[in-house]
Coordinates of C-alpha atoms in Angstrom, one line a residue:
Chain A
M710 CA 81.3 114.0 107.3
K711 CA 81.6 110.5 108.7
I712 CA 81.5 109.4 112.3
C713 CA 84.4 107.1 113.0
Q714 CA 86.2 105.5 115.9
V715 CA 90.0 105.7 116.1
E716 CA 91.7 102.3 116.3
K717 CA 95.5 102.9 116.1
T718 CA 98.4 104.6 114.4
L719 CA 99.4 103.2 111.0
V720 CA 103.1 103.0 110.0
A721 CA 104.0 103.3 106.4
T722 CA 107.6 104.0 105.8
A723 CA 107.6 103.8 102.0
R724 CA 105.4 106.6 100.9
I725 CA 105.2 109.4 98.4
G726 CA 107.0 112.6 99.4
E727 CA 103.8 114.7 99.4
L728 CA 102.4 112.7 102.4
G729 CA 105.2 114.2 104.5
N730 CA 105.3 112.9 108.1
K731 CA 101.8 113.6 109.1
R732 CA 100.2 111.1 111.4
L733 CA 98.0 108.5 109.8
L734 CA 95.3 106.6 111.8
V735 CA 93.3 103.5 111.1
V736 CA 89.6 104.5 111.8
Q737 CA 86.5 102.4 111.6
E738 CA 83.2 104.0 110.4
R739 CA 80.3 103.7 112.8
G740 CA 78.1 100.7 112.2
S741 CA 80.5 99.2 109.7
T742 CA 83.5 96.8 109.7
S743 CA 85.1 98.9 107.1
K744 CA 88.4 100.4 108.1
Q745 CA 90.0 103.4 106.5
V746 CA 93.1 105.5 106.9
A747 CA 92.7 109.2 108.0
V748 CA 95.1 112.0 108.4
D749 CA 95.0 113.4 111.9
P750 CA 95.8 117.1 112.4
V751 CA 93.8 117.2 115.6
G752 CA 95.7 114.8 117.9
C753 CA 93.4 111.8 118.6
K754 CA 93.9 108.7 120.7
P755 CA 92.6 105.2 120.2
G756 CA 89.0 104.9 121.1
D757 CA 88.1 108.5 120.3
W758 CA 84.9 109.1 118.2
V759 CA 85.8 111.6 115.5
I760 CA 84.4 113.5 112.6
V761 CA 86.2 112.7 109.4
C762 CA 85.9 114.8 106.2
G763 CA 86.3 113.4 102.7
S764 CA 86.3 114.7 99.1
S765 CA 88.5 117.7 98.2
A766 CA 87.8 119.3 101.6
A767 CA 90.0 116.6 103.1
R768 CA 93.0 118.3 101.5
D769 CA 92.6 121.8 103.0
A770 CA 91.6 120.2 106.3
A771 CA 95.0 118.4 106.3
G772 CA 96.8 121.7 105.9
S773 CA 97.0 122.7 102.2
K774 CA 95.2 122.5 98.9
E775 CA 98.0 120.2 97.6
Y776 CA 98.0 117.7 100.3
P777 CA 97.1 114.2 99.1
S778 CA 94.4 113.2 101.6
D779 CA 90.8 112.1 100.8
F780 CA 90.0 111.5 104.5
T781 CA 91.0 113.9 107.3
I782 CA 89.9 114.1 110.9
V783 CA 88.4 117.6 111.6
G784 CA 87.1 117.2 115.1
I785 CA 86.7 114.9 118.2
I786 CA 83.2 114.3 119.3
D787 CA 82.7 115.3 123.0
Y788 CA 80.3 112.5 123.8
W789 CA 79.1 109.6 121.6
E790 CA 76.8 106.8 122.8
D791 CA 76.9 104.4 119.9
D792 CA 73.7 102.6 118.9
A793 CA 75.1 101.0 115.8
A794 CA 75.9 97.6 117.3
A795 CA 72.3 97.2 118.3
E796 CA 71.1 98.3 114.9
G797 CA 73.5 96.0 113.2
A798 CA 71.8 93.1 114.9
H799 CA 68.6 93.5 112.8
Chain B
M245 CA 92.4 106.5 102.3
K246 CA 91.6 102.9 101.6
I247 CA 93.5 99.9 102.8
C248 CA 94.1 97.5 99.9
Q249 CA 96.2 94.6 98.9
V250 CA 98.1 94.5 95.6
E251 CA 97.2 91.6 93.3
K252 CA 99.0 92.1 90.0
T253 CA 100.0 94.5 87.2
L254 CA 97.3 95.4 84.7
V255 CA 98.1 95.7 81.0
A256 CA 96.0 98.1 79.0
T257 CA 97.7 98.9 75.7
A258 CA 94.8 101.0 74.2
R259 CA 94.5 104.0 76.5
I260 CA 94.1 107.7 76.4
G261 CA 97.3 109.6 76.0
E262 CA 97.0 111.4 79.4
L263 CA 97.5 108.1 81.3
G264 CA 101.1 107.9 80.0
N265 CA 103.0 104.8 80.8
K266 CA 102.5 104.8 84.5
R267 CA 102.2 101.5 86.2
L268 CA 98.6 100.3 86.9
L269 CA 97.9 97.7 89.5
V270 CA 94.8 95.6 90.4
V271 CA 94.2 96.1 94.1
Q272 CA 91.6 94.5 96.4
E273 CA 90.1 96.5 99.2
R274 CA 90.4 95.0 102.6
G275 CA 87.3 93.0 103.6
S276 CA 85.8 93.2 100.2
T277 CA 85.8 91.2 96.9
S278 CA 85.8 94.5 95.0
K279 CA 88.8 95.0 92.8
Q280 CA 90.0 98.3 91.5
V281 CA 92.8 99.7 89.5
A282 CA 95.3 102.0 91.2
V283 CA 98.2 104.1 89.8
D284 CA 101.5 103.1 91.5
P285 CA 104.1 105.8 91.9
V286 CA 105.6 104.0 94.9
G287 CA 106.8 100.7 93.5
C288 CA 104.7 97.9 95.0
K289 CA 104.8 94.1 94.6
P290 CA 102.0 91.6 94.7
G291 CA 100.8 90.9 98.2
D292 CA 101.8 94.3 99.6
W293 CA 99.2 96.1 101.8
V294 CA 99.0 99.7 100.6
I295 CA 97.3 103.0 101.4
V296 CA 95.3 104.2 98.4
C297 CA 94.0 107.7 98.0
G298 CA 90.9 108.7 95.9
S299 CA 89.1 111.9 95.0
S300 CA 90.9 114.8 93.4
A301 CA 93.9 114.1 95.7
A302 CA 94.6 111.0 93.6
R303 CA 95.7 113.2 90.8
D304 CA 98.4 115.2 92.5
A305 CA 99.5 112.0 94.2
A306 CA 100.1 110.5 90.7
G307 CA 102.3 113.3 89.8
S308 CA 100.3 116.3 88.5
K309 CA 97.0 118.1 88.9
E310 CA 96.1 117.0 85.3
Y311 CA 96.7 113.3 85.7
P312 CA 93.5 111.3 85.1
S313 CA 93.6 109.1 88.2
D314 CA 90.9 108.7 90.9
F315 CA 92.8 106.0 92.9
T316 CA 96.6 106.3 93.6
I317 CA 98.8 104.4 96.0
V318 CA 100.5 106.8 98.4
G319 CA 102.3 104.4 100.8
I320 CA 103.1 100.8 101.6
I321 CA 102.0 99.7 105.1
D322 CA 104.9 98.3 107.1
Y323 CA 103.0 95.6 108.8
W324 CA 99.3 94.6 108.4
E325 CA 97.7 91.7 110.2
D326 CA 94.3 91.5 108.5
D327 CA 91.3 90.6 110.4
A328 CA 88.7 91.1 107.7
A329 CA 88.4 87.5 106.7
A330 CA 87.3 86.6 110.2
E331 CA 84.9 89.5 110.3
G332 CA 83.5 88.6 106.9
A333 CA 82.4 85.3 108.4
H334 CA 79.8 86.9 110.6
Chain C
M1030 CA 89.6 103.3 88.7
K1031 CA 86.9 100.7 88.2
I1032 CA 87.0 97.5 86.1
C1033 CA 83.9 97.4 84.0
Q1034 CA 82.6 95.5 81.0
V1035 CA 81.0 97.4 78.1
E1036 CA 77.4 96.5 77.4
K1037 CA 76.1 98.8 74.6
T1038 CA 75.8 102.3 73.3
L1039 CA 73.2 104.6 75.0
V1040 CA 71.1 107.0 73.0
A1041 CA 70.0 110.2 74.7
T1042 CA 68.8 112.8 72.2
A1043 CA 67.6 115.3 74.8
R1044 CA 70.7 116.4 76.6
I1045 CA 72.5 119.5 77.9
G1046 CA 74.7 121.2 75.3
E1047 CA 77.9 120.6 77.3
L1048 CA 77.7 116.9 76.7
G1049 CA 78.2 117.4 73.0
N1050 CA 78.0 114.4 70.8
K1051 CA 80.5 112.2 72.6
R1052 CA 79.7 108.5 72.7
L1053 CA 78.0 107.3 75.9
L1054 CA 78.2 103.6 76.8
V1055 CA 76.4 101.5 79.3
V1056 CA 79.0 99.6 81.4
Q1057 CA 78.6 97.1 84.2
E1058 CA 81.1 97.1 87.1
R1059 CA 82.9 93.8 87.7
G1060 CA 81.1 91.6 90.3
S1061 CA 78.1 93.9 90.4
T1062 CA 74.7 94.2 88.7
S1063 CA 75.0 98.0 88.8
K1064 CA 75.1 99.6 85.4
Q1065 CA 76.5 103.1 84.8
V1066 CA 77.0 105.4 81.9
A1067 CA 80.6 106.2 80.8
V1068 CA 82.0 108.6 78.2
D1069 CA 84.1 106.7 75.7
P1070 CA 87.0 108.6 74.2
V1071 CA 88.9 105.4 73.5
G1072 CA 86.6 103.5 71.1
C1073 CA 85.3 100.4 72.8
K1074 CA 83.0 97.6 71.6
P1075 CA 80.5 95.6 73.5
G1076 CA 82.1 92.9 75.7
D1077 CA 85.4 94.9 76.2
W1078 CA 86.8 95.0 79.7
V1079 CA 87.7 98.6 80.4
I1080 CA 89.3 100.9 83.1
V1081 CA 86.9 103.7 84.0
C1082 CA 87.9 106.8 85.9
G1083 CA 85.6 108.8 88.1
S1084 CA 85.8 112.0 90.3
S1085 CA 87.1 115.2 88.7
A1086 CA 89.7 113.3 86.7
A1087 CA 86.8 112.0 84.6
R1088 CA 86.4 115.4 83.1
D1089 CA 90.0 115.9 81.9
A1090 CA 89.9 112.3 80.7
A1091 CA 86.9 113.1 78.5
G1092 CA 88.7 116.0 76.9
S1093 CA 88.5 119.2 79.0
K1094 CA 88.2 120.5 82.5
E1095 CA 84.7 121.7 81.7
Y1096 CA 83.3 118.5 80.3
P1097 CA 80.4 117.2 82.5
S1098 CA 81.4 113.6 83.0
D1099 CA 81.9 111.8 86.3
F1100 CA 82.8 108.4 84.6
T1101 CA 85.2 108.2 81.6
I1102 CA 86.8 105.2 80.0
V1103 CA 90.6 105.6 80.1
G1104 CA 91.8 102.3 78.7
I1105 CA 90.9 98.9 77.4
I1106 CA 92.3 95.9 79.4
D1107 CA 94.3 93.6 77.1
Y1108 CA 93.2 90.4 78.9
W1109 CA 90.8 89.9 81.7
E1110 CA 89.7 86.6 83.1
D1111 CA 86.9 87.4 85.4
D1112 CA 86.5 85.6 88.7
A1113 CA 83.7 87.7 90.1
A1114 CA 80.9 85.4 89.1
A1115 CA 82.5 82.6 91.1
E1116 CA 83.1 84.9 94.1
G1117 CA 79.5 86.2 93.9
A1118 CA 78.3 82.7 94.5
H1119 CA 79.6 82.7 98.1
Chain D
M109 CA 71.8 115.4 96.8
K110 CA 70.7 113.0 99.6
I111 CA 67.4 113.0 101.5
C112 CA 68.2 112.9 105.2
Q113 CA 66.4 113.4 108.5
V114 CA 67.9 115.5 111.2
E115 CA 68.5 113.7 114.5
K116 CA 70.4 116.1 116.8
T117 CA 73.2 118.6 117.2
L118 CA 76.7 117.3 117.5
V119 CA 79.2 118.8 120.0
A120 CA 82.9 118.6 119.0
T121 CA 84.9 121.0 121.1
A122 CA 88.4 119.8 119.8
R123 CA 88.4 120.7 116.1
I124 CA 90.5 122.2 113.4
G125 CA 90.2 126.0 113.2
E126 CA 88.8 126.0 109.7
L127 CA 85.6 124.4 110.9
G128 CA 84.8 127.6 112.8
N129 CA 81.7 127.6 115.0
K130 CA 79.2 126.5 112.4
R131 CA 76.5 124.2 113.6
L132 CA 77.0 120.4 113.0
L133 CA 74.1 118.1 112.9
V134 CA 73.8 114.3 113.0
V135 CA 71.6 113.3 110.1
Q136 CA 70.4 109.9 108.9
E137 CA 70.0 109.1 105.3
R138 CA 66.5 107.9 104.2
G139 CA 66.2 104.1 104.1
S140 CA 69.5 103.6 105.9
T141 CA 70.9 103.2 109.4
S142 CA 74.0 105.2 108.3
K143 CA 74.4 108.4 110.2
Q144 CA 76.6 111.3 109.0
V145 CA 77.5 114.7 110.1
A146 CA 76.3 117.7 108.1
V147 CA 77.0 121.4 108.3
D148 CA 73.7 123.4 108.7
P149 CA 73.6 126.9 107.3
V150 CA 69.8 126.8 106.9
G151 CA 68.6 126.4 110.5
C152 CA 67.0 122.9 111.0
K153 CA 65.4 121.2 113.9
P154 CA 65.4 117.5 114.9
G155 CA 62.9 115.6 112.7
D156 CA 63.2 117.8 109.7
W157 CA 63.7 116.1 106.3
V158 CA 66.4 117.9 104.5
I159 CA 68.4 117.9 101.2
V160 CA 72.1 117.4 101.8
C161 CA 74.8 118.2 99.2
G162 CA 78.1 116.4 99.1
S163 CA 81.3 116.6 97.0
S164 CA 83.1 119.9 96.4
A165 CA 79.7 121.7 96.2
A166 CA 79.3 121.1 100.0
R167 CA 82.1 123.6 100.5
D168 CA 80.5 126.6 98.7
A169 CA 77.1 125.6 100.2
A170 CA 78.7 126.0 103.7
G171 CA 79.8 129.5 102.9
S172 CA 83.2 129.5 101.1
K173 CA 85.4 127.5 98.7
E174 CA 87.8 126.9 101.5
Y175 CA 85.4 125.5 104.1
P176 CA 86.2 121.9 105.0
S177 CA 82.8 120.3 104.6
D178 CA 81.9 117.3 102.4
F179 CA 78.2 117.3 103.5
T180 CA 76.1 120.5 103.8
I181 CA 72.4 121.0 104.2
V182 CA 71.0 123.1 101.3
G183 CA 67.3 123.0 102.0
I184 CA 64.4 121.8 104.1
I185 CA 61.8 119.6 102.3
D186 CA 58.3 121.1 102.8
Y187 CA 56.6 117.8 103.0
W188 CA 58.0 114.3 103.0
E189 CA 56.0 111.1 103.5
D190 CA 58.7 108.4 103.9
D191 CA 58.2 105.0 102.3
A192 CA 61.6 103.6 103.1
A193 CA 60.7 101.7 106.2
A194 CA 58.1 99.8 104.2
E195 CA 60.7 99.2 101.4
G196 CA 63.3 98.1 103.9
A197 CA 61.0 95.3 105.0
H198 CA 61.5 93.4 101.7
Chain E
M347 CA 76.9 108.7 85.3
K348 CA 74.0 107.0 86.9
I349 CA 70.9 105.7 85.3
C350 CA 67.8 106.9 87.2
Q351 CA 64.1 107.2 86.9
V352 CA 62.3 110.4 87.7
E353 CA 59.7 110.1 90.4
K354 CA 58.4 113.6 91.2
T355 CA 59.2 117.3 91.8
L356 CA 60.5 118.1 95.3
V357 CA 59.4 121.3 97.1
A358 CA 61.9 122.9 99.5
T359 CA 60.9 126.5 100.3
A360 CA 63.6 127.0 103.0
R361 CA 66.9 126.8 101.2
I362 CA 70.2 128.4 100.8
G363 CA 70.3 131.3 98.3
E364 CA 72.8 129.7 96.0
L365 CA 70.3 127.0 95.1
G366 CA 68.2 129.6 93.3
N367 CA 64.9 128.5 91.9
K368 CA 66.1 125.6 89.8
R369 CA 63.8 122.6 89.6
L370 CA 64.7 119.7 92.0
L371 CA 63.5 116.2 91.2
V372 CA 63.3 113.0 93.3
V373 CA 65.0 110.3 91.3
Q374 CA 65.5 106.6 91.9
E375 CA 68.6 104.8 90.8
R376 CA 68.1 101.8 88.6
G377 CA 68.1 98.5 90.6
S378 CA 68.0 100.3 93.9
T379 CA 65.4 101.6 96.4
S380 CA 67.7 104.6 97.1
K381 CA 66.2 108.0 96.2
Q382 CA 68.2 111.1 95.6
V383 CA 67.5 114.7 94.6
A384 CA 68.8 115.9 91.3
V385 CA 68.8 119.3 89.7
D386 CA 67.0 119.3 86.3
P387 CA 68.2 121.6 83.6
V388 CA 66.8 119.4 80.8
G389 CA 63.0 119.4 81.6
C390 CA 62.0 115.9 82.6
K391 CA 58.7 114.4 83.5
P392 CA 57.9 111.6 86.0
G393 CA 58.7 108.2 84.7
D394 CA 61.6 109.4 82.4
W395 CA 64.8 107.4 82.5
V396 CA 67.6 109.9 82.8
I397 CA 71.4 110.1 82.9
V398 CA 72.6 111.9 86.1
C399 CA 76.1 113.2 86.7
G400 CA 77.7 113.6 90.1
S401 CA 81.0 114.9 91.5
S402 CA 82.2 118.4 90.6
A403 CA 80.9 117.9 87.1
A404 CA 77.3 118.2 88.5
R405 CA 78.0 121.9 89.2
D406 CA 78.9 123.0 85.7
A407 CA 76.1 120.8 84.3
A408 CA 73.7 122.8 86.5
G409 CA 74.8 126.0 84.9
S410 CA 77.9 127.3 86.7
K411 CA 81.1 126.3 88.6
E412 CA 79.6 127.8 91.7
Y413 CA 76.3 126.1 91.7
P414 CA 75.8 123.8 94.8
S415 CA 74.7 120.5 93.1
D416 CA 76.4 117.1 93.4
F417 CA 73.7 115.4 91.2
T418 CA 72.5 116.9 87.9
I419 CA 70.5 115.4 85.1
V420 CA 72.4 115.7 81.8
G421 CA 70.2 113.8 79.4
I422 CA 67.0 111.8 78.9
I423 CA 67.5 108.3 77.6
D424 CA 65.5 107.7 74.4
Y425 CA 64.6 104.1 75.2
W426 CA 65.3 102.1 78.3
E427 CA 64.0 98.6 78.9
D428 CA 64.9 97.9 82.5
D429 CA 66.1 94.6 83.6
A430 CA 67.0 95.5 87.2
A431 CA 63.7 94.2 88.8
A432 CA 64.5 90.8 87.4
E433 CA 68.1 90.9 88.5
G434 CA 67.1 92.0 91.9
A435 CA 65.1 88.8 92.3
H436 CA 68.3 86.8 92.5

């Protein structure tokens, strides 16, 4: 699973029906400028460090085998002191 | 899911039968020069910022468990102010 | 799906039985020096720009749910003017 | 499967119920500064070099087809002399 | 599928039961310093250039739908003249 930081909620009104009205968050992977969209069944707030699961497991984690997610938050990390910024300077 | 911008429609006349006549779009992932091909069940236009789902979820999102897609658009982002170009300059 | 250019046929006599005698091609992803091996159920020739599907969808695309492929060509692009070489120069 | 080194246990109290109370470890892939979270059904200690399995196989490896893991430790390497630091200097 | 070169056998005595006693090899992907672990049902020797399959297909290729592999060798390339070292110099 990836270690990501929550940035903000993403609004996408035009969407396929299977997505339903689950909450979508923009998250940034640790040590990267890459941003992705994750389904949030946990209830996160901006700034939280979270564990995000991909692959087919992201579907069950979002609530059902049929749910169209490839990236779902499965937990909030209690405490994370990030060292990626320092590493990124190399 | 990935954040991508729609570039244009892709024409591929010679294709396997399972692809059917679904619309294929060239999309570019945010902050990258990498271009991929996504199935579009939503109805996007060039310039739209979209959420694209991969993995096995891309198949159901395209309409059925048997559909041969590994990258399917699942929603159009209402508003996206991209900051990747600036970040890419570092 | 990825946008790749076909380079040549790949010969691999010692293989697992499940691969059968399907044609394997060396393909190069657009804008990358990375080469991969793709199953070709379409009938491509060297130089063709093709759409290649990964993940579990690559299996059905190659002919059956049991086929051991993670990269299968699903269509030939009618016309592709590549701009990756220019981008790569940045 | 990836070759990773175990760093430490990760505590995430707020989590989806499907994760259960399995042990989660922060691991670092060989030759990379990228850190990921892996489920540990083997019983590893910090510093161990381990084999980590992704994709849908990570689920069965963690104990069941329904478990929401995309990265599960499947074995501890008996002896690993790492040469990535040297390679990374190029 | 990826094009890799076999480096050596990997010994991992402590492992999950599902891995069984199948042979695990360290392989290096063409044009990369990244090393991964692949299951070998073909019978390769160090130095061989091989085709390695990932995703869920790696499981069937290793012998069964339940086998916990995400990277399995499916064939040995008859002849491979590598040009990656030269490309890497750019």
